[in-house]
PDB file of C-alpha atoms and ligand atoms in Angstrom:
ATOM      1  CA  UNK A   1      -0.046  -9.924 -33.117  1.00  0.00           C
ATOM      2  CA  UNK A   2       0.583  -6.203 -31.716  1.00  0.00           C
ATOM      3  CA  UNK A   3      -2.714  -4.052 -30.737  1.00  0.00           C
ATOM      4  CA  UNK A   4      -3.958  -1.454 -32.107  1.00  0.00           C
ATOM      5  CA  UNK A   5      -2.392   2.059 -30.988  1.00  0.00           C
ATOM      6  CA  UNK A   6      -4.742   4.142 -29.328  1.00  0.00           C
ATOM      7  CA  UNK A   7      -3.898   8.211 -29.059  1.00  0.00           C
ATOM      8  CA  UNK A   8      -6.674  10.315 -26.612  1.00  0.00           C
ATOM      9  CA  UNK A   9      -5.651  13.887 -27.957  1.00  0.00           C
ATOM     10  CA  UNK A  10      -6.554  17.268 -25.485  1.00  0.00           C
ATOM     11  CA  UNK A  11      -7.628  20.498 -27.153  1.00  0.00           C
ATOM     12  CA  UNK A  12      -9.311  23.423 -25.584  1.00  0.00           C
ATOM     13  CA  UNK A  13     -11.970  21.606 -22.973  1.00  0.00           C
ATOM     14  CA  UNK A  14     -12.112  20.982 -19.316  1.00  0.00           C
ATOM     15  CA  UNK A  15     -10.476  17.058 -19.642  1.00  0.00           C
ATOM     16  CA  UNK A  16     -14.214  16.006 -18.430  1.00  0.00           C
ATOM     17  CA  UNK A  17     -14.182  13.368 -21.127  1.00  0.00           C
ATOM     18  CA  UNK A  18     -10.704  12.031 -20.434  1.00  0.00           C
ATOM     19  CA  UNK A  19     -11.624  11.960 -16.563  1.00  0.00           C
ATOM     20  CA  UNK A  20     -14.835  10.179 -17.161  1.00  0.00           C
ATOM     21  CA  UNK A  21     -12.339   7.494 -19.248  1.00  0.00           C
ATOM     22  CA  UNK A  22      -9.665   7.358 -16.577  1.00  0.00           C
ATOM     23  CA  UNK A  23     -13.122   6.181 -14.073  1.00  0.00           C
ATOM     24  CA  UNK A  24     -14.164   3.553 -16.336  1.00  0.00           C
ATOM     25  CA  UNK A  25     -12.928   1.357 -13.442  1.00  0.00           C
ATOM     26  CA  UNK A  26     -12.476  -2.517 -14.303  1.00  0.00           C
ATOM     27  CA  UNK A  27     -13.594  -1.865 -17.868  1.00  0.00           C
ATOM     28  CA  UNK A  28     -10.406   0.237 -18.285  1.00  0.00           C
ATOM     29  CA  UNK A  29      -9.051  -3.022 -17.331  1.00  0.00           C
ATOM     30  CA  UNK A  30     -10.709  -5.313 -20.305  1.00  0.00           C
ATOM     31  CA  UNK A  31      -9.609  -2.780 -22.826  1.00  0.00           C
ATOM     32  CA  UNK A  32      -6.675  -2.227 -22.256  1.00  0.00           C
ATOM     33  CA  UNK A  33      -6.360  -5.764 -23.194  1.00  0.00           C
ATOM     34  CA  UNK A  34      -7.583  -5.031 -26.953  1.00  0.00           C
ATOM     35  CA  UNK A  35      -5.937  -1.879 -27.429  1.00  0.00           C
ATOM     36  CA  UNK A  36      -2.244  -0.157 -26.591  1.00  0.00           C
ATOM     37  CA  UNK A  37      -3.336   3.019 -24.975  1.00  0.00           C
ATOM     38  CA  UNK A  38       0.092   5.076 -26.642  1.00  0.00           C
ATOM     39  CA  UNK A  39      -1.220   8.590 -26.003  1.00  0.00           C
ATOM     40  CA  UNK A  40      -2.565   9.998 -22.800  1.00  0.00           C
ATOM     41  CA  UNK A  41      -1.258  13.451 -21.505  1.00  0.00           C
ATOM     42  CA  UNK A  42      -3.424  13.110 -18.521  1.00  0.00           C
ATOM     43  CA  UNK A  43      -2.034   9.675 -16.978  1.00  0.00           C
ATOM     44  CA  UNK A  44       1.379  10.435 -18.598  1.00  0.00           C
ATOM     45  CA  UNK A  45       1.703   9.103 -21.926  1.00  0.00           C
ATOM     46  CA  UNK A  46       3.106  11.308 -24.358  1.00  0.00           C
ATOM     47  CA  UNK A  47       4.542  10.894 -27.901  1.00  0.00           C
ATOM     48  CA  UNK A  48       4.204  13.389 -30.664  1.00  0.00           C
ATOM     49  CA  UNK A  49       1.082  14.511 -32.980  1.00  0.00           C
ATOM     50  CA  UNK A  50       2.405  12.910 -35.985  1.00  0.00           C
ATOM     51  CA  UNK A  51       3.102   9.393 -34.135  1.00  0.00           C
ATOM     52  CA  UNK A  52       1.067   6.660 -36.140  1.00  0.00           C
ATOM     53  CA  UNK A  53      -2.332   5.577 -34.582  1.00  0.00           C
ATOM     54  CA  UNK A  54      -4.683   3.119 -35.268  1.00  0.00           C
ATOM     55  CA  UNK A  55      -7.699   5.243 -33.384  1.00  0.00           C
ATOM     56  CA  UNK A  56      -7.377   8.704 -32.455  1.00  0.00           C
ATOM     57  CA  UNK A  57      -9.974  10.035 -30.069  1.00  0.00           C
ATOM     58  CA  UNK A  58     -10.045  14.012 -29.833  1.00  0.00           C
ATOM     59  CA  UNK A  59     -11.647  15.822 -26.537  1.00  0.00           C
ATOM     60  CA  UNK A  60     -11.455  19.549 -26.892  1.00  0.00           C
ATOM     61  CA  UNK A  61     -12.092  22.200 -29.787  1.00  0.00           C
ATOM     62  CA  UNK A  62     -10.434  24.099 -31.765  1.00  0.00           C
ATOM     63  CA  UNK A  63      -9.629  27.748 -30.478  1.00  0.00           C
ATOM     64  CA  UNK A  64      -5.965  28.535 -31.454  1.00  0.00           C
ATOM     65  CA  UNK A  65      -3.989  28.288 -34.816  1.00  0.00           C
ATOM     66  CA  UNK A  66      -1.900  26.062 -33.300  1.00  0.00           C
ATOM     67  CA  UNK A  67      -4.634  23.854 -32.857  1.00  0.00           C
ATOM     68  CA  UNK A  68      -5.377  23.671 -36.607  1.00  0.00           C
ATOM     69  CA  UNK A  69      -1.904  22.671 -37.054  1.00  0.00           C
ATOM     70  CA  UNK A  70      -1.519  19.810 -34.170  1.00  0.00           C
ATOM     71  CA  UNK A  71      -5.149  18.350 -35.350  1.00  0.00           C
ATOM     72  CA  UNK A  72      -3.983  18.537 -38.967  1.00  0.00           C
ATOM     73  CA  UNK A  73      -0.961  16.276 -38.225  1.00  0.00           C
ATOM     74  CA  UNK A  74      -3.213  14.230 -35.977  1.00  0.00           C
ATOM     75  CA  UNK A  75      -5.859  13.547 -39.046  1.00  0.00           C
ATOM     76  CA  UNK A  76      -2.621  12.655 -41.001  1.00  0.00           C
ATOM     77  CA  UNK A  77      -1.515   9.967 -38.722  1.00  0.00           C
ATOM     78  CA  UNK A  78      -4.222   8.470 -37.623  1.00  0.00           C
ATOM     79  CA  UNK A  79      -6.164   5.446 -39.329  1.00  0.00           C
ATOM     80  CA  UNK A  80      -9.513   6.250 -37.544  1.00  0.00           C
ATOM     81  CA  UNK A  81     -10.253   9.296 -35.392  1.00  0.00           C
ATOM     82  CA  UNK A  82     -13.359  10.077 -33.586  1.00  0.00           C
ATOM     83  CA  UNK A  83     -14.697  13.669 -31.429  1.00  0.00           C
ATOM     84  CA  UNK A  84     -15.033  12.617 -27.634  1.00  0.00           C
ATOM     85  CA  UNK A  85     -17.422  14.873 -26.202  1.00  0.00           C
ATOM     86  CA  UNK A  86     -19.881  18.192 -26.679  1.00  0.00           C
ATOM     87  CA  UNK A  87     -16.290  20.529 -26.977  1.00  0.00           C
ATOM     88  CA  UNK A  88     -14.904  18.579 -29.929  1.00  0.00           C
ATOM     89  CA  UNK A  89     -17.998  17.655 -31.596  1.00  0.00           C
ATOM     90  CA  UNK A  90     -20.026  21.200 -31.754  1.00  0.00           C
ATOM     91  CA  UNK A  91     -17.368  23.436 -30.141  1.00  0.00           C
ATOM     92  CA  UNK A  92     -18.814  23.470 -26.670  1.00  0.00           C
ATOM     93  CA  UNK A  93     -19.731  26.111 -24.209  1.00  0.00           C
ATOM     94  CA  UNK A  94     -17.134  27.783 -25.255  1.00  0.00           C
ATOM     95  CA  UNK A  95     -18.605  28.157 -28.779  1.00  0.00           C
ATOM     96  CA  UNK A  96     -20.659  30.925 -26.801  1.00  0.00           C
ATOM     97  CA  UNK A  97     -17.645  32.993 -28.421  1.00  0.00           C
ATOM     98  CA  UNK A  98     -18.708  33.250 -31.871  1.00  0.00           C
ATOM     99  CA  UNK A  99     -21.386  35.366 -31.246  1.00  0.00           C
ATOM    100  CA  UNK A 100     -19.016  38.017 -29.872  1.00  0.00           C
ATOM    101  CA  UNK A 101     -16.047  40.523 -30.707  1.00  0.00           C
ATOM    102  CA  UNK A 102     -13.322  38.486 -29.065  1.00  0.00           C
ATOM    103  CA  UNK A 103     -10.764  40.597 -30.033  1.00  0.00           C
ATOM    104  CA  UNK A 104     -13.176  43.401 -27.771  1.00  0.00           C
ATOM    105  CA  UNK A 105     -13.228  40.549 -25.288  1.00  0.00           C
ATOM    106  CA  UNK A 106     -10.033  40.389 -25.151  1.00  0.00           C
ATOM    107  CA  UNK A 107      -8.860  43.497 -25.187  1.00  0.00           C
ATOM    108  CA  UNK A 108     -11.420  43.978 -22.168  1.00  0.00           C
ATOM    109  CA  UNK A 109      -9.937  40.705 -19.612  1.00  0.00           C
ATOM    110  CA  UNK A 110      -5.839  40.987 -21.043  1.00  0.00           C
ATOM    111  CA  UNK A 111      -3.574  44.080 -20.136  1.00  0.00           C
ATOM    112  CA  UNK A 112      -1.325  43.023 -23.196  1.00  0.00           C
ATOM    113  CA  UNK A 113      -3.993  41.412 -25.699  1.00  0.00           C
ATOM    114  CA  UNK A 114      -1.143  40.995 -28.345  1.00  0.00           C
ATOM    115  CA  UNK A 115       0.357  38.029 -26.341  1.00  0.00           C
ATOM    116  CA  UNK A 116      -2.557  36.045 -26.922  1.00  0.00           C
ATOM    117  CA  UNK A 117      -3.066  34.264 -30.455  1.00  0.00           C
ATOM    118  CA  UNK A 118      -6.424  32.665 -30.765  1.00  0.00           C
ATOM    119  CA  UNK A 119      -9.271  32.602 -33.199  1.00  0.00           C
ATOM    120  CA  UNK A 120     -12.020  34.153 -33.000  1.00  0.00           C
ATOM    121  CA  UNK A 121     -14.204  31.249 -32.635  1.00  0.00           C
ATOM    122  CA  UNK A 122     -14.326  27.793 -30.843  1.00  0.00           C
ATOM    123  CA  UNK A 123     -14.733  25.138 -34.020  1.00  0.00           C
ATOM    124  CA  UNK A 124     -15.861  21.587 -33.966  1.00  0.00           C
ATOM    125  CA  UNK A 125     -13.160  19.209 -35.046  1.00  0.00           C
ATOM    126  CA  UNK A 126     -15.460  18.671 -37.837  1.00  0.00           C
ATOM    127  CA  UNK A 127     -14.578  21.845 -39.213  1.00  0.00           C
ATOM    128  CA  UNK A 128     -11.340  21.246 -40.062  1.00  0.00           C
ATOM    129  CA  UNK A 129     -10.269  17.966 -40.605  1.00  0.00           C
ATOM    130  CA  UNK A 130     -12.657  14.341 -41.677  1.00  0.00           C
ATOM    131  CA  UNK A 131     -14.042  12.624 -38.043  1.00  0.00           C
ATOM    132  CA  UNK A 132     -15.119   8.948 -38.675  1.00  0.00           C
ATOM    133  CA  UNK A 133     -17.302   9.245 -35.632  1.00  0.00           C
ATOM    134  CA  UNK A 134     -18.933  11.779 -33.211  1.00  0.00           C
ATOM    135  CA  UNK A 135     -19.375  11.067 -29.665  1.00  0.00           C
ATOM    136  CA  UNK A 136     -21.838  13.238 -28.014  1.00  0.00           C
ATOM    137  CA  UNK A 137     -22.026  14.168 -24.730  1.00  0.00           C
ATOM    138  CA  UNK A 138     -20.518  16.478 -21.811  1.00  0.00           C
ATOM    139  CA  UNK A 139     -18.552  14.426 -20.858  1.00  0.00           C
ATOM    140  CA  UNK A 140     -18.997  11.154 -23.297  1.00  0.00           C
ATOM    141  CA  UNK A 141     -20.509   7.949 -21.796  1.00  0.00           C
ATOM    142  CA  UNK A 142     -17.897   5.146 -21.142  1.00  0.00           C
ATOM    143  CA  UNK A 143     -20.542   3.006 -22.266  1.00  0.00           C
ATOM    144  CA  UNK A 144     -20.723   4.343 -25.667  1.00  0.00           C
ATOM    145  CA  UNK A 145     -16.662   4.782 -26.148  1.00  0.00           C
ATOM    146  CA  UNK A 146     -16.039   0.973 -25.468  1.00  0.00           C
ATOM    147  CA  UNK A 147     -18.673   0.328 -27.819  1.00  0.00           C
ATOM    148  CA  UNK A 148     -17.469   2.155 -30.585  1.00  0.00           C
ATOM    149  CA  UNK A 149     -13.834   0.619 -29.721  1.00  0.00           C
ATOM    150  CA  UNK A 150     -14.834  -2.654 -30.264  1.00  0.00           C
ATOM    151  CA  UNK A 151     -16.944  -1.502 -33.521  1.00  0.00           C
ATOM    152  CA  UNK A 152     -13.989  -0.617 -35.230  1.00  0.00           C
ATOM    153  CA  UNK A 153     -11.685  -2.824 -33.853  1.00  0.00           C
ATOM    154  CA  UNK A 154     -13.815  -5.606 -35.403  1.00  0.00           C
ATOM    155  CA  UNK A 155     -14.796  -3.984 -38.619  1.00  0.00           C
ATOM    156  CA  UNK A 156     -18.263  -3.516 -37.991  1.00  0.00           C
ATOM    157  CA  UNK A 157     -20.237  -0.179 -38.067  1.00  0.00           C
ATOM    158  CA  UNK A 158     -20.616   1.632 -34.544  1.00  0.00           C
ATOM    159  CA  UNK A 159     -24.081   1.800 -33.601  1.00  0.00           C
ATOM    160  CA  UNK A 160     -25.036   5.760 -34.342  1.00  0.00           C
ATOM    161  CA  UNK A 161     -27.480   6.945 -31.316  1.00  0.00           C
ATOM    162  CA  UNK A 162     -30.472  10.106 -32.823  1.00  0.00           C
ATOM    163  CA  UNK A 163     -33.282   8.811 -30.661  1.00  0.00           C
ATOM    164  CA  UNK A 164     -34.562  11.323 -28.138  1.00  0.00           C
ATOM    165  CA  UNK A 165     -34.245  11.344 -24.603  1.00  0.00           C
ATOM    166  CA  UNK A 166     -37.766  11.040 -23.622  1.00  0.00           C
ATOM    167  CA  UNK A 167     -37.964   7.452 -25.760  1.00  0.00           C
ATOM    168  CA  UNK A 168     -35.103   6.434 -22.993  1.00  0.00           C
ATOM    169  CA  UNK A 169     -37.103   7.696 -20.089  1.00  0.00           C
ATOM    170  CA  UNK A 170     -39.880   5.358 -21.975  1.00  0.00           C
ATOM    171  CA  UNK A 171     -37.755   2.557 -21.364  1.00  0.00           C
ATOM    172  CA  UNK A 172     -37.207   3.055 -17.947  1.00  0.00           C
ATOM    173  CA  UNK A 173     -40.544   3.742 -17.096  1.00  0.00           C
ATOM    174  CA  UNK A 174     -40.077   7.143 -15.930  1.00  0.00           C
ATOM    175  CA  UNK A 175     -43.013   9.788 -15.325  1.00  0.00           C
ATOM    176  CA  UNK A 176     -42.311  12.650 -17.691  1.00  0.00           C
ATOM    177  CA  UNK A 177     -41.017  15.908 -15.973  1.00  0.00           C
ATOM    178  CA  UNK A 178     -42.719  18.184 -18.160  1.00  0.00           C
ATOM    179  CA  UNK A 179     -46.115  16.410 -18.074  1.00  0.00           C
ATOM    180  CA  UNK A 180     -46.485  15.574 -14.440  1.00  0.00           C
ATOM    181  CA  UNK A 181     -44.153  18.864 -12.597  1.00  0.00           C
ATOM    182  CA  UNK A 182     -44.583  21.405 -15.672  1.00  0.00           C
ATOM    183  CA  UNK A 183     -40.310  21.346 -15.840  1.00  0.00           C
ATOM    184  CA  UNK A 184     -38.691  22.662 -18.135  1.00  0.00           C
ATOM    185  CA  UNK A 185     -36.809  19.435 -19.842  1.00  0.00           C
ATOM    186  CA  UNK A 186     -34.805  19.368 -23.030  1.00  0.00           C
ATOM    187  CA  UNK A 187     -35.255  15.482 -23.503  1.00  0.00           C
ATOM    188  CA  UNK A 188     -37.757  16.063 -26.378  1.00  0.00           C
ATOM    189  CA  UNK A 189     -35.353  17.484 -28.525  1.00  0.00           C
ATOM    190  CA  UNK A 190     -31.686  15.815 -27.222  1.00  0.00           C
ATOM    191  CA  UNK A 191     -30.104  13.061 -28.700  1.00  0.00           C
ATOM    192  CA  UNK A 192     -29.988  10.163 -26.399  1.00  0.00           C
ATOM    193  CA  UNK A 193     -27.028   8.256 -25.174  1.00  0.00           C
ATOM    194  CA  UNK A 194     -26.826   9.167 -21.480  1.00  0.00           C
ATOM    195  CA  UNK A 195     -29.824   6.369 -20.623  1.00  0.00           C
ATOM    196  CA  UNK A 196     -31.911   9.832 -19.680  1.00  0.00           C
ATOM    197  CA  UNK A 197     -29.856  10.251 -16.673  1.00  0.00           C
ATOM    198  CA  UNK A 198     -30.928  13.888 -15.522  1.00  0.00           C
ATOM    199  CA  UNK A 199     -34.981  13.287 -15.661  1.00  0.00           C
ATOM    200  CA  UNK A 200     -34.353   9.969 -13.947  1.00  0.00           C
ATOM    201  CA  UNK A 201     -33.246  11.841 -11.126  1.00  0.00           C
ATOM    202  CA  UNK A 202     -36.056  14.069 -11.707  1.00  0.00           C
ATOM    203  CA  UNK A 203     -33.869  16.899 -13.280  1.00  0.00           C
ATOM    204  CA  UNK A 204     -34.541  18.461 -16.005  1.00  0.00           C
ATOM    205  CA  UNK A 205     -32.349  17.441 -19.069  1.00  0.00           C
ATOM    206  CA  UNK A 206     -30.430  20.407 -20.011  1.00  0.00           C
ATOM    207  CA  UNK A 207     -28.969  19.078 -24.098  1.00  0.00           C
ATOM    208  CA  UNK A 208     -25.632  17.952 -22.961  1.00  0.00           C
ATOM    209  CA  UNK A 209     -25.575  15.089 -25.594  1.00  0.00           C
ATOM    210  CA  UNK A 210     -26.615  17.754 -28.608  1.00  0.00           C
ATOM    211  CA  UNK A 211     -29.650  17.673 -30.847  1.00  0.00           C
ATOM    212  CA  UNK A 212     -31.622  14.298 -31.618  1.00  0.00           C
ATOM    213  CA  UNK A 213     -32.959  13.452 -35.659  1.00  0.00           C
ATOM    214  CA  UNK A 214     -36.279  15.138 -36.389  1.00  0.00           C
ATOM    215  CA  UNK A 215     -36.786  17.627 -34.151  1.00  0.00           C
ATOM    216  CA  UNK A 216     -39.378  20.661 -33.990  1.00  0.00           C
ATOM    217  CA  UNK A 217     -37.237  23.515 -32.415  1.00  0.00           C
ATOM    218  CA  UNK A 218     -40.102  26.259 -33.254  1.00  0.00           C
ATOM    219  CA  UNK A 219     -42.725  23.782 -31.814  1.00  0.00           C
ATOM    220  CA  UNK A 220     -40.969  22.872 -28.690  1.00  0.00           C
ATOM    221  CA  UNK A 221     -39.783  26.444 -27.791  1.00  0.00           C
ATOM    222  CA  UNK A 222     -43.843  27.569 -27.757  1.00  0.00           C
ATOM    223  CA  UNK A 223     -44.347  24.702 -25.491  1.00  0.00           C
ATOM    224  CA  UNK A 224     -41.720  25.720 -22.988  1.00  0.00           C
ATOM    225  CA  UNK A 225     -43.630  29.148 -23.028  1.00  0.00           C
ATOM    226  CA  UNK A 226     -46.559  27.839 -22.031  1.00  0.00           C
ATOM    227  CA  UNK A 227     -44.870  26.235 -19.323  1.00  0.00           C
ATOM    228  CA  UNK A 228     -44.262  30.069 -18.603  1.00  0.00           C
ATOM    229  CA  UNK A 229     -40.370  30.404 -19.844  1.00  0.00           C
ATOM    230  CA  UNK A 230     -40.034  34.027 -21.441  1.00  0.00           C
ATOM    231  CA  UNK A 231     -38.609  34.299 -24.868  1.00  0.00           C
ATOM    232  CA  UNK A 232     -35.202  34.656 -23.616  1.00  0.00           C
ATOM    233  CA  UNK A 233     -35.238  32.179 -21.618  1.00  0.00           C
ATOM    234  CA  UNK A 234     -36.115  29.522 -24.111  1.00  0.00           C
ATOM    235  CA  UNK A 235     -32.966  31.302 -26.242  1.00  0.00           C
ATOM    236  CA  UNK A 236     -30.665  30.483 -23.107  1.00  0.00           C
ATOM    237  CA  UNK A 237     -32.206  26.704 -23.193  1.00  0.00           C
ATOM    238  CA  UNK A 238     -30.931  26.161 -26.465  1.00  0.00           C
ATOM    239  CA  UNK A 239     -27.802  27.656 -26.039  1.00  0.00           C
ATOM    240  CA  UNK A 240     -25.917  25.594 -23.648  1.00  0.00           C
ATOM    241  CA  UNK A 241     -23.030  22.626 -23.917  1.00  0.00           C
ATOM    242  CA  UNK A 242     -24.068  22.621 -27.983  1.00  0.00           C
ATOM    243  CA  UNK A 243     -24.963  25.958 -28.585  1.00  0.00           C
ATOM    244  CA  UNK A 244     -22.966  25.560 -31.607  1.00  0.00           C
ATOM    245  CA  UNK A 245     -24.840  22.416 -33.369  1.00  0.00           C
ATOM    246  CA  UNK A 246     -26.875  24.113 -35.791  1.00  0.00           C
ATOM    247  CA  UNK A 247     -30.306  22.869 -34.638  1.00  0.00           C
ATOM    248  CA  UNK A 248     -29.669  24.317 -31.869  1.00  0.00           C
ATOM    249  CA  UNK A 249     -27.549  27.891 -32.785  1.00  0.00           C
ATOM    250  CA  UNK A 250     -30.832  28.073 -35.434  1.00  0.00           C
ATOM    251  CA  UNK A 251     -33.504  27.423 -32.708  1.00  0.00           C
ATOM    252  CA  UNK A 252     -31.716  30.264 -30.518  1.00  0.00           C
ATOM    253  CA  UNK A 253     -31.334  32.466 -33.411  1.00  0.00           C
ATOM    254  CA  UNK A 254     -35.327  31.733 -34.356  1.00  0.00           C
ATOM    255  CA  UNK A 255     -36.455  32.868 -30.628  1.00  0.00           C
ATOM    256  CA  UNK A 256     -34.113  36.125 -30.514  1.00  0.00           C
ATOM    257  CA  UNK A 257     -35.871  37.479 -33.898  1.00  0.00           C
ATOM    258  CA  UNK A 258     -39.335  36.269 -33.456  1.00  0.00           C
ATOM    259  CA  UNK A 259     -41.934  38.365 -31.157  1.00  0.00           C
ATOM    260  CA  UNK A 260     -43.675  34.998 -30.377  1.00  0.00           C
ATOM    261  CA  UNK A 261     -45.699  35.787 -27.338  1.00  0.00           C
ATOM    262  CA  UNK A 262     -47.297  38.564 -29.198  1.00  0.00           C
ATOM    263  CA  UNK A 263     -48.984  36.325 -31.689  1.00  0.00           C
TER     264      UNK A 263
HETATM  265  S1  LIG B   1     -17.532  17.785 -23.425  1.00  0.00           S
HETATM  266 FE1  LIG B   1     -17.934  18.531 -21.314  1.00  0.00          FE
HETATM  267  S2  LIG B   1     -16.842  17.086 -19.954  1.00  0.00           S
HETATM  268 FE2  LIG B   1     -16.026  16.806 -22.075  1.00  0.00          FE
HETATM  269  S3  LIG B   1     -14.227  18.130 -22.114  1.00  0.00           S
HETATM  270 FE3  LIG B   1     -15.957  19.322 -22.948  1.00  0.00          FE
HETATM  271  S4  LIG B   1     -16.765  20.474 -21.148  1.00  0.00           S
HETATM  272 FE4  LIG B   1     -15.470  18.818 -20.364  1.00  0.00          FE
HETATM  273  S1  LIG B   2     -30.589  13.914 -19.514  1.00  0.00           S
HETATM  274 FE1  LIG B   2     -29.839  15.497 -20.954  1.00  0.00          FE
HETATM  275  S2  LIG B   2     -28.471  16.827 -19.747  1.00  0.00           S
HETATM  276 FE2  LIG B   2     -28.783  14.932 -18.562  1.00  0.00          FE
HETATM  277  S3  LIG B   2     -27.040  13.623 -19.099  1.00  0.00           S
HETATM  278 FE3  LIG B   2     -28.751  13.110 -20.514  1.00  0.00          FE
HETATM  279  S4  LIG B   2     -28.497  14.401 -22.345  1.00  0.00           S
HETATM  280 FE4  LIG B   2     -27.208  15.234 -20.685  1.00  0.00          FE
END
């Protein structure tokens, strides 16, 4: 019986994701025995958008009109396809963009800003064409990619992650960051998924895996004032990798409007 036909597409993004693939090491090994990795532009396999796949996985957003047309034929060839990473599942740091005049921008870094035809935002993949699965995270967790593989290679829902970071720490019996050194960690209001790898370290977790179910933006944003953050700073906290996932855009957009250390 012939494997499934595996595509790992590239749109705007720093190839983190693909990179962090490439280094699964002798897992890369194990599943390449379940699947035919067809599509690869970073080790060298190349065949056309609109080449039939049973799984397309898609690192990168969506910046350029030509982009809307690749992903497009992509969606249309592809049984299964699935965001790999913070760029193609909010629009990533790059999504910064929307909030500005990029044509000003533009105009202000290009002599000839005619050359250059892009949008003038950085969209999720989401935005444009069905995903069957978002994988969060900048870059994605190897862990969590062979996982949802296998789901879907043997029929069976992939497990969907929303817990918050600090519940990993739990886990792990970490001291919290915030409680015990006053930092200024994210982990109460990011998605899990990375096994809280930043606080374990005793760094502060800075929303690289996007926002987790339930949160309290307003809530957490006084706390990290009384930790002594000033209102813009708390804005810049929530706009980072995800700026764009609109927990977060909202939370930032909350502490720009709101005089909340005058209360
Ligand atoms: S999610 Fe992060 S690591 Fe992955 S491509 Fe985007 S910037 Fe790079
Ligand atoms: S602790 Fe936060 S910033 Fe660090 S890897 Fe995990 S989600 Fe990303």
């Amino acid at each position: 019986m012939s494997k499934p036909r595996v595509a790992i597409h590239k749109f705007a993004s720093c190839s983190g994701c693909q990179l962090a693939f490439v280094n699964m090491g002798t897992e890369l090994v194990e599943l390449v025995k379940l699947v035919d990795l067809v599509h690869m532009a970073e080790v060298g396999h190349v065949l056309p958008d609109d080449a039939e796949m049973d799984i397309a996985f898609i690192e990168g957003s969506i910046t350029t009109p030509h982009d809307v047309e690749r992903l497009k034929s992509i969606r249309e060839h592809s049984k299964f396809l699935i965001t790999m990473g913070a760029c193609a599942t909010s629009g990533g740091i790059q999504a910064l963009r929307n909030n500005a005049d990029s044509a000003e921008w533009m105009r202000s870094v290009y002599a000839r800003p005619e050359f250059i035809h892009s949008l003038s935002t950085s969209g999720a993949i989401a935005n444009y064409v069905k995903v069957d699965f978002e994988l969060w995270g900048c870059p994605v967790s190897v862990r969590q990619m062979l996982s949802t593989v296998r789901s879907f290679l043997f029929g069976v829902p992939p497990q969907i992650q929303r817990e918050k970071v600090c519940q990993e720490c739990k886990r792990r019996g970490n001291n919290c960051i915030m409680v015990t050194q006053g930092a200024a960690c994210m982990g109460p209001v990011t998605r899990t998924g990375c096994g809280a790898l930043c606080p374990s370290f005793g760094a502060p977790c800075y929303t690289c895996y996007g926002p987790a179910e339930n949160i309290n933006v307003g809530s957490f944003g006084r706390r990290l004032m009384g930790l002594g953050l000033t209102q813009e700073q708390v804005v810049r906290k929530f706009s980072s990798i995800n700026n764009a996932a609109p927990a977060f855009s909202d939370a930032a957009k909350l502490f720009c409007s709101e005089p909340w250390m005058e209360e």
